[in-house]
Amino acid sequence: MQTYHHEFPSVEDYLHHRAPYLMVDDIQSISDSEIVTSRRVTGEEYFLQGHFPGAPVVPGAMMQEMTTQSAGILIAARYNPMPEYNTHDPHFNEYALGVLVKVEQARFKGFARPGDQLVIRVNLNERLSGIFDFRATIAVGEKIIMRNRFQLTNIESSVLTGPVGV
């Protein structure tokens, strides 16, 4: 399948995610095999309300989501099957890009807390038959607090917008 390169001015132009579920603030760098993004933990995030009272930390599932959203940006930017791409119209695109199909080897070695600037580094290991295999890290300063490996794929948008329960 032919792919297209896209460059947009904002994260929202690459991803369909929106606040409060948009987990990436900025794109620091992007190439065919790596993307580096960032996220500032403000303390106001909905997922910190009760995780944990008096000692708020970003849940591991949200850190996983930060890595998959970053990888989704890489797919939309460098491996997009659509010559025209618009995330601001939910019915425009033929494909949903970067749908999570597998998570493995997730390791948490520290915490992300309010005030932390997270640096998310995602590397494309391999692309086979529409499956994108990634490994990622999240760091606070020089300390890596999370490592994982996961796979994403592109699916027809109609699968997401089809009948409920199918």
Short mmCIF file of N, CA and C in Angstrom, two decimals:
data_model
loop_
_atom_site.label_atom_id
_atom_site.label_comp_id
_atom_site.label_asym_id
_atom_site.label_seq_id
_atom_site.Cartn_x
_atom_site.Cartn_y
_atom_site.Cartn_z
N MET A 1 0.84 -1.18 0.00
CA MET A 1 0.00 0.00 0.00
C MET A 1 0.89 1.25 0.00
N GLN A 2 0.54 2.20 -0.83
CA GLN A 2 1.29 3.46 -0.88
C GLN A 2 1.03 4.26 0.40
N THR A 3 2.06 4.96 0.86
CA THR A 3 1.90 5.83 2.02
C THR A 3 2.32 7.25 1.67
N TYR A 4 1.85 8.19 2.47
CA TYR A 4 2.07 9.61 2.23
C TYR A 4 2.65 10.26 3.47
N HIS A 5 3.48 11.28 3.27
CA HIS A 5 4.03 12.07 4.36
C HIS A 5 3.14 13.29 4.56
N HIS A 6 2.90 13.61 5.81
CA HIS A 6 2.12 14.80 6.16
C HIS A 6 2.87 15.57 7.24
N GLU A 7 2.85 16.89 7.14
CA GLU A 7 3.39 17.76 8.18
C GLU A 7 2.33 18.79 8.53
N PHE A 8 2.00 18.85 9.81
CA PHE A 8 0.96 19.74 10.29
C PHE A 8 1.51 20.61 11.42
N PRO A 9 0.85 21.73 11.71
CA PRO A 9 1.36 22.63 12.75
C PRO A 9 1.05 22.21 14.19
N SER A 10 0.08 21.29 14.40
CA SER A 10 -0.27 20.96 15.78
C SER A 10 -0.50 19.47 15.97
N VAL A 11 -0.41 19.04 17.20
CA VAL A 11 -0.65 17.64 17.55
C VAL A 11 -2.06 17.23 17.13
N GLU A 12 -3.04 18.11 17.34
CA GLU A 12 -4.43 17.80 17.01
C GLU A 12 -4.64 17.54 15.52
N ASP A 13 -3.73 18.01 14.67
CA ASP A 13 -3.85 17.76 13.24
C ASP A 13 -3.43 16.34 12.87
N TYR A 14 -2.69 15.68 13.75
CA TYR A 14 -2.26 14.29 13.51
C TYR A 14 -3.18 13.27 14.17
N LEU A 15 -3.76 13.62 15.31
CA LEU A 15 -4.55 12.68 16.11
C LEU A 15 -6.01 13.10 16.19
N HIS A 16 -6.89 12.11 16.28
CA HIS A 16 -8.31 12.39 16.51
C HIS A 16 -8.60 12.63 17.99
N HIS A 17 -7.66 12.32 18.85
CA HIS A 17 -7.87 12.52 20.29
C HIS A 17 -8.00 14.00 20.60
N ARG A 18 -8.83 14.31 21.58
CA ARG A 18 -9.02 15.68 22.03
C ARG A 18 -9.05 15.70 23.55
N ALA A 19 -8.86 16.88 24.11
CA ALA A 19 -8.92 17.03 25.57
C ALA A 19 -10.29 16.53 26.03
N PRO A 20 -10.34 15.85 27.14
CA PRO A 20 -9.26 15.67 28.09
C PRO A 20 -8.41 14.41 27.84
N TYR A 21 -8.63 13.74 26.70
CA TYR A 21 -7.92 12.48 26.45
C TYR A 21 -6.68 12.63 25.57
N LEU A 22 -6.37 13.82 25.14
CA LEU A 22 -5.15 14.05 24.36
C LEU A 22 -3.97 14.04 25.34
N MET A 23 -3.04 13.10 25.17
CA MET A 23 -1.96 12.89 26.14
C MET A 23 -0.61 13.44 25.68
N VAL A 24 -0.55 14.09 24.54
CA VAL A 24 0.71 14.62 24.00
C VAL A 24 0.55 16.13 23.85
N ASP A 25 1.51 16.89 24.39
CA ASP A 25 1.48 18.35 24.26
C ASP A 25 2.22 18.84 23.02
N ASP A 26 3.42 18.31 22.81
CA ASP A 26 4.30 18.84 21.75
C ASP A 26 5.05 17.71 21.05
N ILE A 27 5.39 17.97 19.80
CA ILE A 27 6.28 17.10 19.03
C ILE A 27 7.64 17.77 19.02
N GLN A 28 8.64 17.10 19.60
CA GLN A 28 9.99 17.66 19.63
C GLN A 28 10.78 17.32 18.38
N SER A 29 10.64 16.08 17.89
CA SER A 29 11.31 15.67 16.65
C SER A 29 10.59 14.46 16.08
N ILE A 30 10.75 14.31 14.76
CA ILE A 30 10.11 13.18 14.09
C ILE A 30 10.95 12.79 12.87
N SER A 31 11.11 11.48 12.69
CA SER A 31 11.79 10.93 11.52
C SER A 31 11.00 9.70 11.07
N ASP A 32 11.51 8.98 10.10
CA ASP A 32 10.81 7.78 9.63
C ASP A 32 10.79 6.67 10.68
N SER A 33 11.72 6.69 11.62
CA SER A 33 11.82 5.59 12.58
C SER A 33 11.72 6.01 14.04
N GLU A 34 11.58 7.31 14.32
CA GLU A 34 11.53 7.76 15.72
C GLU A 34 10.74 9.05 15.84
N ILE A 35 10.02 9.14 16.96
CA ILE A 35 9.35 10.38 17.33
C ILE A 35 9.65 10.66 18.80
N VAL A 36 9.86 11.93 19.11
CA VAL A 36 10.05 12.36 20.49
C VAL A 36 8.99 13.43 20.75
N THR A 37 8.18 13.20 21.77
CA THR A 37 7.12 14.12 22.15
C THR A 37 7.27 14.47 23.62
N SER A 38 6.41 15.36 24.10
CA SER A 38 6.46 15.71 25.52
C SER A 38 5.07 15.94 26.08
N ARG A 39 5.00 15.85 27.40
CA ARG A 39 3.77 16.11 28.13
C ARG A 39 4.14 16.67 29.50
N ARG A 40 3.57 17.82 29.83
CA ARG A 40 3.73 18.42 31.16
C ARG A 40 2.57 17.94 32.02
N VAL A 41 2.88 17.35 33.17
CA VAL A 41 1.84 16.93 34.11
C VAL A 41 1.50 18.15 34.97
N THR A 42 0.28 18.64 34.83
CA THR A 42 -0.10 19.88 35.52
C THR A 42 -0.66 19.64 36.92
N GLY A 43 -1.24 18.47 37.14
CA GLY A 43 -1.94 18.20 38.40
C GLY A 43 -3.43 18.36 38.27
N GLU A 44 -3.87 18.95 37.15
CA GLU A 44 -5.30 19.16 36.90
C GLU A 44 -5.93 18.04 36.08
N GLU A 45 -5.13 17.06 35.63
CA GLU A 45 -5.63 15.99 34.78
C GLU A 45 -6.73 15.20 35.48
N TYR A 46 -7.76 14.84 34.74
CA TYR A 46 -8.90 14.10 35.31
C TYR A 46 -8.44 12.78 35.94
N PHE A 47 -7.43 12.14 35.38
CA PHE A 47 -7.01 10.83 35.87
C PHE A 47 -6.19 10.91 37.15
N LEU A 48 -5.82 12.12 37.59
CA LEU A 48 -5.12 12.27 38.86
C LEU A 48 -6.10 12.44 40.03
N GLN A 49 -7.35 12.75 39.73
CA GLN A 49 -8.35 12.95 40.77
C GLN A 49 -8.67 11.61 41.42
N GLY A 50 -8.00 11.30 42.49
CA GLY A 50 -8.22 10.03 43.19
C GLY A 50 -7.14 9.00 42.93
N HIS A 51 -6.10 9.34 42.19
CA HIS A 51 -4.98 8.39 41.92
C HIS A 51 -3.67 9.03 42.35
N PHE A 52 -3.32 9.14 43.48
CA PHE A 52 -3.91 8.76 44.75
C PHE A 52 -4.06 10.03 45.57
N PRO A 53 -5.15 10.17 46.36
CA PRO A 53 -5.34 11.38 47.15
C PRO A 53 -4.13 11.66 48.05
N GLY A 54 -3.61 12.85 47.94
CA GLY A 54 -2.45 13.25 48.74
C GLY A 54 -1.12 12.87 48.13
N ALA A 55 -1.13 12.00 47.15
CA ALA A 55 0.10 11.57 46.47
C ALA A 55 -0.21 11.26 45.00
N PRO A 56 -0.62 12.27 44.23
CA PRO A 56 -1.04 12.00 42.84
C PRO A 56 0.11 11.54 41.96
N VAL A 57 -0.12 10.44 41.23
CA VAL A 57 0.83 9.94 40.23
C VAL A 57 0.05 9.56 38.98
N VAL A 58 0.69 9.71 37.83
CA VAL A 58 0.05 9.36 36.56
C VAL A 58 -0.10 7.84 36.48
N PRO A 59 -1.30 7.34 36.22
CA PRO A 59 -1.50 5.90 36.10
C PRO A 59 -0.68 5.32 34.94
N GLY A 60 -0.23 4.08 35.12
CA GLY A 60 0.52 3.41 34.07
C GLY A 60 -0.24 3.34 32.76
N ALA A 61 -1.55 3.14 32.82
CA ALA A 61 -2.36 3.08 31.59
C ALA A 61 -2.29 4.40 30.82
N MET A 62 -2.19 5.51 31.52
CA MET A 62 -2.10 6.81 30.85
C MET A 62 -0.71 7.00 30.23
N MET A 63 0.32 6.47 30.89
CA MET A 63 1.65 6.54 30.28
C MET A 63 1.70 5.66 29.03
N GLN A 64 1.05 4.50 29.08
CA GLN A 64 0.95 3.67 27.88
C GLN A 64 0.27 4.45 26.77
N GLU A 65 -0.80 5.15 27.11
CA GLU A 65 -1.53 5.93 26.11
C GLU A 65 -0.66 7.05 25.54
N MET A 66 0.19 7.65 26.34
CA MET A 66 1.11 8.67 25.83
C MET A 66 2.03 8.09 24.76
N THR A 67 2.51 6.86 24.98
CA THR A 67 3.39 6.25 23.99
C THR A 67 2.63 5.87 22.73
N THR A 68 1.41 5.34 22.87
CA THR A 68 0.66 4.94 21.67
C THR A 68 0.19 6.16 20.88
N GLN A 69 -0.18 7.24 21.55
CA GLN A 69 -0.55 8.45 20.81
C GLN A 69 0.65 9.01 20.07
N SER A 70 1.81 8.98 20.70
CA SER A 70 3.03 9.46 20.03
C SER A 70 3.31 8.61 18.79
N ALA A 71 3.19 7.29 18.92
CA ALA A 71 3.39 6.41 17.76
C ALA A 71 2.34 6.68 16.69
N GLY A 72 1.12 6.99 17.09
CA GLY A 72 0.07 7.34 16.14
C GLY A 72 0.41 8.57 15.33
N ILE A 73 1.06 9.53 15.97
CA ILE A 73 1.52 10.72 15.25
C ILE A 73 2.54 10.32 14.19
N LEU A 74 3.48 9.44 14.56
CA LEU A 74 4.49 8.98 13.61
C LEU A 74 3.84 8.30 12.41
N ILE A 75 2.84 7.45 12.65
CA ILE A 75 2.14 6.79 11.55
C ILE A 75 1.44 7.82 10.67
N ALA A 76 0.73 8.75 11.28
CA ALA A 76 0.00 9.77 10.50
C ALA A 76 0.95 10.64 9.68
N ALA A 77 2.14 10.89 10.23
CA ALA A 77 3.10 11.77 9.56
C ALA A 77 3.89 11.07 8.47
N ARG A 78 4.26 9.81 8.68
CA ARG A 78 5.20 9.14 7.76
C ARG A 78 4.65 7.91 7.04
N TYR A 79 3.60 7.29 7.58
CA TYR A 79 3.08 6.04 7.00
C TYR A 79 1.57 6.11 6.80
N ASN A 80 1.11 7.25 6.36
CA ASN A 80 -0.31 7.51 6.21
C ASN A 80 -0.79 6.95 4.86
N PRO A 81 -1.80 6.07 4.86
CA PRO A 81 -2.28 5.52 3.59
C PRO A 81 -3.18 6.48 2.81
N MET A 82 -3.41 7.68 3.34
CA MET A 82 -4.33 8.63 2.70
C MET A 82 -3.59 9.88 2.23
N PRO A 83 -3.78 10.27 0.97
CA PRO A 83 -3.12 11.49 0.49
C PRO A 83 -3.68 12.75 1.15
N GLU A 84 -4.94 12.74 1.51
CA GLU A 84 -5.58 13.84 2.24
C GLU A 84 -5.99 13.30 3.60
N TYR A 85 -5.73 14.10 4.65
CA TYR A 85 -5.96 13.62 6.01
C TYR A 85 -6.46 14.79 6.85
N ASN A 86 -7.58 14.56 7.58
CA ASN A 86 -8.19 15.63 8.34
C ASN A 86 -8.76 15.07 9.63
N THR A 87 -8.16 15.40 10.76
CA THR A 87 -8.63 14.89 12.05
C THR A 87 -9.72 15.77 12.66
N HIS A 88 -10.04 16.86 12.03
CA HIS A 88 -11.05 17.78 12.59
C HIS A 88 -12.46 17.42 12.13
N ASP A 89 -12.58 16.52 11.17
CA ASP A 89 -13.87 16.02 10.70
C ASP A 89 -13.87 14.51 10.94
N PRO A 90 -14.67 14.02 11.89
CA PRO A 90 -14.62 12.60 12.24
C PRO A 90 -15.05 11.65 11.12
N HIS A 91 -15.64 12.17 10.05
CA HIS A 91 -16.10 11.32 8.96
C HIS A 91 -15.28 11.48 7.69
N PHE A 92 -14.19 12.23 7.74
CA PHE A 92 -13.41 12.53 6.55
C PHE A 92 -12.51 11.38 6.11
N ASN A 93 -11.84 10.74 7.06
CA ASN A 93 -10.78 9.79 6.74
C ASN A 93 -11.30 8.37 6.52
N GLU A 94 -10.75 7.72 5.51
CA GLU A 94 -11.11 6.33 5.20
C GLU A 94 -10.57 5.36 6.25
N TYR A 95 -9.43 5.72 6.86
CA TYR A 95 -8.78 4.83 7.84
C TYR A 95 -8.65 5.49 9.20
N ALA A 96 -8.75 4.66 10.23
CA ALA A 96 -8.37 5.05 11.59
C ALA A 96 -6.93 4.59 11.75
N LEU A 97 -6.04 5.51 12.07
CA LEU A 97 -4.61 5.21 12.12
C LEU A 97 -4.17 4.89 13.54
N GLY A 98 -3.25 3.93 13.66
CA GLY A 98 -2.61 3.65 14.93
C GLY A 98 -3.51 3.05 15.98
N VAL A 99 -4.30 2.06 15.61
CA VAL A 99 -5.18 1.37 16.55
C VAL A 99 -4.36 0.31 17.30
N LEU A 100 -4.44 0.35 18.61
CA LEU A 100 -3.66 -0.56 19.45
C LEU A 100 -4.13 -2.00 19.31
N VAL A 101 -3.19 -2.91 19.02
CA VAL A 101 -3.53 -4.33 18.90
C VAL A 101 -2.77 -5.21 19.89
N LYS A 102 -1.67 -4.71 20.45
CA LYS A 102 -0.90 -5.54 21.37
C LYS A 102 -0.01 -4.66 22.25
N VAL A 103 0.08 -5.01 23.52
CA VAL A 103 1.01 -4.38 24.46
C VAL A 103 1.81 -5.50 25.11
N GLU A 104 3.10 -5.31 25.18
CA GLU A 104 3.94 -6.30 25.88
C GLU A 104 5.12 -5.59 26.53
N GLN A 105 5.70 -6.26 27.48
CA GLN A 105 6.92 -5.80 28.12
C GLN A 105 6.82 -4.40 28.72
N ALA A 106 5.69 -4.05 29.29
CA ALA A 106 5.58 -2.76 29.96
C ALA A 106 6.26 -2.86 31.33
N ARG A 107 7.18 -1.91 31.58
CA ARG A 107 7.93 -1.87 32.83
C ARG A 107 7.87 -0.44 33.38
N PHE A 108 7.51 -0.33 34.65
CA PHE A 108 7.41 0.97 35.29
C PHE A 108 8.50 1.05 36.35
N LYS A 109 9.34 2.08 36.24
CA LYS A 109 10.52 2.19 37.10
C LYS A 109 10.54 3.49 37.90
N GLY A 110 9.41 4.18 37.91
CA GLY A 110 9.33 5.44 38.64
C GLY A 110 7.94 6.02 38.46
N PHE A 111 7.78 7.25 38.94
CA PHE A 111 6.47 7.89 38.91
C PHE A 111 6.52 9.19 38.13
N ALA A 112 5.38 9.54 37.54
CA ALA A 112 5.19 10.85 36.94
C ALA A 112 4.22 11.60 37.85
N ARG A 113 4.66 12.78 38.29
CA ARG A 113 3.90 13.56 39.27
C ARG A 113 3.62 14.97 38.73
N PRO A 114 2.66 15.66 39.35
CA PRO A 114 2.40 17.04 38.94
C PRO A 114 3.69 17.86 38.94
N GLY A 115 3.86 18.63 37.87
CA GLY A 115 5.05 19.46 37.70
C GLY A 115 6.10 18.81 36.82
N ASP A 116 6.01 17.50 36.60
CA ASP A 116 7.01 16.79 35.79
C ASP A 116 6.81 17.08 34.30
N GLN A 117 7.92 17.23 33.61
CA GLN A 117 7.94 17.32 32.14
C GLN A 117 8.35 15.94 31.63
N LEU A 118 7.44 15.25 30.97
CA LEU A 118 7.71 13.91 30.47
C LEU A 118 8.21 13.98 29.04
N VAL A 119 9.25 13.22 28.74
CA VAL A 119 9.76 13.10 27.38
C VAL A 119 9.47 11.68 26.92
N ILE A 120 8.68 11.58 25.86
CA ILE A 120 8.24 10.30 25.33
C ILE A 120 9.02 10.03 24.04
N ARG A 121 9.78 8.94 24.03
CA ARG A 121 10.59 8.57 22.86
C ARG A 121 10.07 7.24 22.35
N VAL A 122 9.65 7.23 21.07
CA VAL A 122 9.07 6.03 20.47
C VAL A 122 9.86 5.68 19.21
N ASN A 123 10.29 4.41 19.14
CA ASN A 123 11.04 3.93 17.98
C ASN A 123 10.24 2.86 17.26
N LEU A 124 10.20 2.98 15.93
CA LEU A 124 9.57 1.96 15.09
C LEU A 124 10.58 0.85 14.87
N ASN A 125 10.30 -0.34 15.40
CA ASN A 125 11.19 -1.49 15.24
C ASN A 125 11.01 -2.13 13.88
N GLU A 126 9.74 -2.31 13.50
CA GLU A 126 9.45 -3.08 12.30
C GLU A 126 8.04 -2.77 11.83
N ARG A 127 7.85 -2.89 10.53
CA ARG A 127 6.53 -2.72 9.92
C ARG A 127 6.30 -3.92 9.02
N LEU A 128 5.34 -4.77 9.39
CA LEU A 128 5.05 -5.99 8.62
C LEU A 128 3.55 -6.13 8.40
N SER A 129 3.15 -6.26 7.16
CA SER A 129 1.75 -6.54 6.81
C SER A 129 0.76 -5.64 7.56
N GLY A 130 1.03 -4.38 7.61
CA GLY A 130 0.11 -3.43 8.25
C GLY A 130 0.23 -3.35 9.76
N ILE A 131 1.15 -4.10 10.35
CA ILE A 131 1.38 -4.03 11.80
C ILE A 131 2.66 -3.24 12.03
N PHE A 132 2.57 -2.26 12.90
CA PHE A 132 3.71 -1.42 13.28
C PHE A 132 4.14 -1.85 14.68
N ASP A 133 5.39 -2.28 14.80
CA ASP A 133 5.93 -2.73 16.07
C ASP A 133 6.82 -1.62 16.65
N PHE A 134 6.50 -1.16 17.86
CA PHE A 134 7.19 -0.05 18.49
C PHE A 134 7.78 -0.44 19.84
N ARG A 135 8.82 0.29 20.24
CA ARG A 135 9.29 0.27 21.62
C ARG A 135 9.38 1.73 22.05
N ALA A 136 9.17 1.96 23.34
CA ALA A 136 9.11 3.35 23.81
C ALA A 136 9.67 3.48 25.21
N THR A 137 10.04 4.71 25.54
CA THR A 137 10.41 5.06 26.90
C THR A 137 9.75 6.38 27.26
N ILE A 138 9.54 6.57 28.53
CA ILE A 138 9.14 7.87 29.07
C ILE A 138 10.16 8.22 30.13
N ALA A 139 10.67 9.44 30.05
CA ALA A 139 11.68 9.91 31.00
C ALA A 139 11.23 11.19 31.68
N VAL A 140 11.67 11.34 32.91
CA VAL A 140 11.57 12.60 33.66
C VAL A 140 13.00 13.01 33.90
N GLY A 141 13.42 14.09 33.24
CA GLY A 141 14.83 14.46 33.30
C GLY A 141 15.65 13.36 32.66
N GLU A 142 16.67 12.90 33.35
CA GLU A 142 17.53 11.83 32.83
C GLU A 142 17.03 10.44 33.21
N LYS A 143 16.00 10.36 34.05
CA LYS A 143 15.54 9.07 34.56
C LYS A 143 14.41 8.50 33.71
N ILE A 144 14.62 7.30 33.19
CA ILE A 144 13.56 6.59 32.46
C ILE A 144 12.63 5.97 33.49
N ILE A 145 11.34 6.33 33.41
CA ILE A 145 10.36 5.83 34.38
C ILE A 145 9.46 4.76 33.80
N MET A 146 9.50 4.57 32.49
CA MET A 146 8.66 3.56 31.86
C MET A 146 9.29 3.09 30.56
N ARG A 147 9.20 1.79 30.30
CA ARG A 147 9.60 1.19 29.02
C ARG A 147 8.47 0.28 28.59
N ASN A 148 8.22 0.23 27.29
CA ASN A 148 7.21 -0.71 26.81
C ASN A 148 7.46 -1.06 25.35
N ARG A 149 6.72 -2.04 24.91
CA ARG A 149 6.73 -2.45 23.51
C ARG A 149 5.28 -2.71 23.16
N PHE A 150 4.87 -2.31 21.95
CA PHE A 150 3.47 -2.44 21.57
C PHE A 150 3.35 -2.44 20.05
N GLN A 151 2.15 -2.82 19.59
CA GLN A 151 1.88 -2.84 18.16
C GLN A 151 0.61 -2.08 17.86
N LEU A 152 0.65 -1.35 16.74
CA LEU A 152 -0.50 -0.61 16.24
C LEU A 152 -0.78 -1.04 14.81
N THR A 153 -2.00 -0.81 14.36
CA THR A 153 -2.35 -1.05 12.96
C THR A 153 -3.33 0.02 12.51
N ASN A 154 -3.55 0.10 11.22
CA ASN A 154 -4.55 0.98 10.65
C ASN A 154 -5.75 0.13 10.27
N ILE A 155 -6.96 0.63 10.56
CA ILE A 155 -8.17 -0.09 10.19
C ILE A 155 -9.10 0.84 9.45
N GLU A 156 -10.05 0.29 8.73
CA GLU A 156 -11.04 1.12 8.06
C GLU A 156 -11.87 1.84 9.11
N SER A 157 -12.11 3.12 8.90
CA SER A 157 -12.85 3.94 9.86
C SER A 157 -14.24 3.38 10.13
N SER A 158 -14.83 2.75 9.13
CA SER A 158 -16.19 2.20 9.30
C SER A 158 -16.24 1.16 10.40
N VAL A 159 -15.13 0.50 10.70
CA VAL A 159 -15.10 -0.47 11.81
C VAL A 159 -15.35 0.24 13.14
N LEU A 160 -14.79 1.46 13.27
CA LEU A 160 -14.98 2.22 14.51
C LEU A 160 -16.37 2.85 14.60
N THR A 161 -16.90 3.26 13.48
CA THR A 161 -18.17 4.00 13.48
C THR A 161 -19.37 3.10 13.19
N GLY A 162 -19.13 1.80 13.06
CA GLY A 162 -20.19 0.84 12.75
C GLY A 162 -21.13 0.65 13.92
N PRO A 163 -22.03 -0.32 13.79
CA PRO A 163 -23.01 -0.59 14.85
C PRO A 163 -22.35 -0.93 16.19
N VAL A 164 -22.98 -0.53 17.28
CA VAL A 164 -22.47 -0.79 18.62
C VAL A 164 -22.53 -2.30 18.89
N GLY A 165 -21.49 -2.83 19.52
CA GLY A 165 -21.48 -4.24 19.91
C GLY A 165 -20.99 -5.17 18.83
N VAL A 166 -20.59 -4.65 17.69
CA VAL A 166 -20.13 -5.52 16.61
C VAL A 166 -18.62 -5.57 16.59
#
